[in-house]
CSV table of C-alpha atoms in Angstrom, one decimal:
chain,number,residue,atom,x,y,z
A,1,MET,CA,178.2,98.6,448.4
A,2,ILE,CA,178.2,97.1,444.9
A,3,SER,CA,181.4,95.1,445.2
A,4,SER,CA,179.9,93.4,448.4
A,5,LYS,CA,176.8,92.5,446.5
A,6,LEU,CA,178.8,91.2,443.6
A,7,GLY,CA,181.0,89.2,445.9
A,8,ASN,CA,178.1,87.7,447.7
A,9,PHE,CA,176.4,86.9,444.4
A,10,PHE,CA,179.5,85.2,442.9
A,11,PHE,CA,180.0,83.3,446.2
A,12,LYS,CA,176.5,81.9,446.1
A,13,ILE,CA,176.7,80.8,442.4
A,14,ARG,CA,180.4,79.9,442.1
A,15,SER,CA,179.6,76.2,441.6
A,16,PHE,CA,177.7,77.1,438.4
A,17,THR,CA,179.9,79.8,436.8
A,18,PRO,CA,182.2,77.2,435.2
A,19,ILE,CA,179.4,75.7,433.0
A,20,PRO,CA,179.8,78.1,430.0
A,21,PHE,CA,183.5,77.7,430.2
A,22,ILE,CA,183.1,73.8,430.2
A,23,LEU,CA,180.7,74.0,427.2
A,24,ALA,CA,183.2,76.0,425.2
A,25,LEU,CA,186.0,73.6,426.1
A,26,LEU,CA,183.8,70.6,424.9
A,27,PHE,CA,182.9,72.4,421.7
A,28,PHE,CA,186.4,73.3,420.7
A,29,ALA,CA,188.3,70.4,422.3
A,30,LYS,CA,191.1,68.8,420.2
A,31,PRO,CA,193.1,66.9,422.8
A,32,ALA,CA,196.5,65.5,421.9
A,33,TRP,CA,198.7,63.1,423.9
A,34,HIS,CA,201.2,65.8,424.8
A,35,THR,CA,198.5,68.3,425.9
A,36,THR,CA,196.9,65.5,428.0
A,37,VAL,CA,200.1,64.8,429.8
A,38,ILE,CA,200.8,68.4,430.6
A,39,GLY,CA,197.2,69.1,431.6
A,40,ILE,CA,197.2,66.2,434.0
A,41,VAL,CA,200.2,67.6,435.7
A,42,PHE,CA,198.4,70.9,436.4
A,43,ILE,CA,195.2,69.1,437.4
A,44,SER,CA,197.1,66.9,439.8
A,45,ILE,CA,198.8,69.9,441.5
A,46,GLY,CA,195.4,71.7,441.7
A,47,GLU,CA,193.6,68.6,443.1
A,48,PHE,CA,196.5,67.9,445.6
A,49,LEU,CA,196.2,71.5,446.8
A,50,ARG,CA,192.5,71.3,447.2
A,51,ILE,CA,192.7,67.9,449.1
A,52,TRP,CA,195.3,69.4,451.4
A,53,ALA,CA,193.2,72.5,452.0
A,54,VAL,CA,189.9,70.7,452.7
A,55,GLY,CA,191.7,68.2,454.8
A,56,TYR,CA,192.2,71.1,457.2
A,57,ALA,CA,189.1,73.3,456.5
A,58,GLY,CA,186.5,70.6,455.9
A,59,GLY,CA,183.2,70.7,453.9
A,60,SER,CA,182.3,74.2,455.1
A,61,THR,CA,184.3,75.4,452.1
A,62,ARG,CA,181.4,74.3,450.0
A,63,ALA,CA,178.9,76.6,451.8
A,64,THR,CA,176.9,79.2,449.9
A,65,SER,CA,177.1,81.7,452.8
A,66,LEU,CA,179.8,83.2,454.9
A,67,GLY,CA,180.3,82.1,458.5
A,68,ALA,CA,180.1,78.3,457.9
A,69,ALA,CA,183.8,77.6,458.4
A,70,ARG,CA,185.0,75.9,461.7
A,71,ASP,CA,187.2,78.9,462.4
A,72,LEU,CA,190.3,80.6,460.9
A,73,VAL,CA,192.6,78.0,459.4
A,74,THR,CA,196.2,79.2,459.2
A,75,THR,CA,198.0,75.8,458.9
A,76,GLY,CA,198.6,73.4,456.1
A,77,PRO,CA,198.4,75.1,452.7
A,78,TYR,CA,196.8,78.1,454.5
A,79,SER,CA,200.1,78.7,456.1
A,80,TYR,CA,201.6,79.5,452.6
A,81,VAL,CA,198.7,81.2,450.7
A,82,ARG,CA,195.3,82.6,452.0
A,83,ASN,CA,193.2,81.1,449.2
A,84,PRO,CA,194.5,77.6,448.4
A,85,LEU,CA,191.2,76.4,447.2
A,86,TYR,CA,190.8,79.2,444.7
A,87,LEU,CA,194.4,78.6,443.5
A,88,GLY,CA,193.6,74.9,443.2
A,89,ASN,CA,190.5,75.7,441.2
A,90,PHE,CA,192.5,77.9,438.8
A,91,LEU,CA,195.2,75.1,438.3
A,92,LEU,CA,192.4,72.6,437.7
A,93,SER,CA,190.7,74.8,435.1
A,94,PHE,CA,194.1,75.6,433.5
A,95,GLY,CA,194.9,71.9,433.2
A,96,VAL,CA,191.5,71.2,431.6
A,97,CYS,CA,192.2,73.9,429.0
A,98,ILE,CA,195.6,72.3,428.3
A,99,ILE,CA,194.1,68.8,428.0
A,100,ALA,CA,191.4,70.0,425.7
A,101,ASN,CA,194.1,71.9,423.7
A,102,VAL,CA,191.9,75.1,423.7
A,103,LEU,CA,194.7,77.5,424.5
A,104,TRP,CA,192.8,80.6,423.5
A,105,LEU,CA,190.5,79.9,426.4
A,106,ILE,CA,193.4,80.5,428.9
A,107,PRO,CA,193.2,84.3,428.8
A,108,VAL,CA,189.4,84.0,429.1
A,109,LEU,CA,190.0,81.8,432.2
A,110,ILE,CA,192.4,84.3,433.8
A,111,ILE,CA,190.1,87.3,433.2
A,112,GLY,CA,187.0,85.4,434.3
A,113,TYR,CA,188.9,84.0,437.4
A,114,PHE,CA,189.8,87.5,438.6
A,115,ILE,CA,186.3,88.9,437.8
A,116,GLN,CA,184.7,86.2,439.8
A,117,TYR,CA,187.1,85.6,442.7
A,118,LEU,CA,188.4,89.0,443.5
A,119,PRO,CA,184.9,90.2,444.7
A,120,ILE,CA,184.4,86.9,446.5
A,121,ILE,CA,187.8,87.2,448.3
A,122,THR,CA,187.1,90.8,449.2
A,123,VAL,CA,183.8,89.8,450.9
A,124,GLU,CA,185.4,86.9,452.6
A,125,GLU,CA,188.4,89.0,453.9
A,126,THR,CA,186.0,91.7,455.2
A,127,TYR,CA,184.0,89.1,457.0
A,128,LEU,CA,187.1,87.5,458.5
A,129,LEU,CA,188.5,90.8,459.5
A,130,GLU,CA,185.3,91.6,461.3
A,131,SER,CA,184.9,88.2,462.9
A,132,CYS,CA,188.6,87.5,463.8
A,133,GLY,CA,190.0,91.0,464.2
A,134,SER,CA,193.7,91.3,464.8
A,135,VAL,CA,194.3,87.6,464.4
A,136,TYR,CA,193.1,87.8,460.8
A,137,GLN,CA,194.9,91.1,460.2
A,138,SER,CA,198.2,89.6,461.2
A,139,TYR,CA,197.6,86.6,459.0
A,140,GLN,CA,196.6,88.8,456.1
A,141,ASP,CA,199.7,90.9,456.5
A,142,GLN,CA,202.0,87.9,456.4
A,143,VAL,CA,200.4,85.4,454.0
A,144,PRO,CA,199.8,86.2,450.3
A,145,ARG,CA,196.4,86.1,448.7
A,146,PHE,CA,197.3,84.0,445.5
A,147,LEU,CA,200.9,83.2,445.0
A,148,PRO,CA,202.2,81.1,447.8
A,149,TYR,CA,205.3,82.0,449.9
A,150,PHE,CA,207.6,79.1,450.5
A,151,ARG,CA,208.0,79.9,454.1
A,152,PRO,CA,205.1,79.0,456.4
A,153,TYR,CA,203.0,81.4,458.5
A,154,ARG,CA,204.7,81.9,461.9
A,155,SER,CA,201.6,81.4,464.0
A,156,PRO,CA,199.7,78.4,462.5
A,157,SER,CA,196.4,77.4,464.0
A,158,ALA,CA,196.1,74.0,465.7
A,159,HIS,CA,193.8,72.5,463.0
A,160,ASP,CA,194.4,68.9,462.1
A,161,PHE,CA,194.4,67.2,458.7
A,162,SER,CA,191.8,64.6,458.2
A,163,TRP,CA,191.8,62.3,455.1
A,164,GLU,CA,188.2,61.5,455.8
A,165,ARG,CA,187.2,65.2,455.8
A,166,ALA,CA,189.3,65.7,452.6
A,167,ILE,CA,187.9,62.8,450.7
A,168,LYS,CA,184.4,63.5,451.8
A,169,SER,CA,184.6,67.1,450.7
A,170,GLU,CA,186.4,66.5,447.4
A,171,LYS,CA,184.2,63.7,446.0
A,172,ARG,CA,182.2,66.3,444.0
A,173,THR,CA,185.2,68.1,442.6
A,174,PHE,CA,187.0,64.9,441.7
A,175,THR,CA,183.8,63.5,440.0
A,176,ALA,CA,183.4,66.7,438.0
A,177,ILE,CA,187.0,66.6,436.8
A,178,VAL,CA,186.7,63.0,435.7
A,179,CYS,CA,183.3,63.7,433.9
A,180,VAL,CA,184.7,66.8,432.1
A,181,ILE,CA,187.9,65.0,430.9
A,182,GLY,CA,185.8,62.0,429.9
A,183,LEU,CA,183.4,64.3,427.9
A,184,ILE,CA,186.4,65.9,426.2
A,185,PHE,CA,187.6,62.5,424.9
A,186,ALA,CA,184.1,61.2,424.3
A,187,ARG,CA,183.4,64.2,422.0
A,188,GLN,CA,186.4,63.4,420.0
A,189,MET,CA,185.0,59.9,419.2
A,190,LEU,CA,181.7,61.4,417.8
């Protein structure tokens, strides 16, 4: 099935797909103090969501193949939305667009986000349905894919939150955010 192949392909290269987007941001960046403040709010929310998610799911979220996760996590942010890491990624990218003051890239971000992440999520959901069966089906029926409900899932898993797991897993993302923002402002000095 082509969507399965596309989903697996995007899953494997998802760490590299932001590169053209970042290059465009750097080329067209014209940050202002007000766009920086607004962008930092979105980046903070996105990074908080990612830290919260990886604090429960761990470093397996960085795997390049399915099946690396500890098991089905349905607590923490996963109790409100099935894909908190992808939502966090979107908020981070949106915040960087705002900081760079390249607002015309926001529609490109939205379209690119769905082109990349819908096939990935479809493959992940198929895998989880096959490996977890009715447990995942119940979770999928009650917890939304992208936009969080503000009521938690009724049958959360017993996973625990770990700051150590969260910080260890998020070092790379945090470093990338700092570098991209630093490059946006460094470019303005040239």
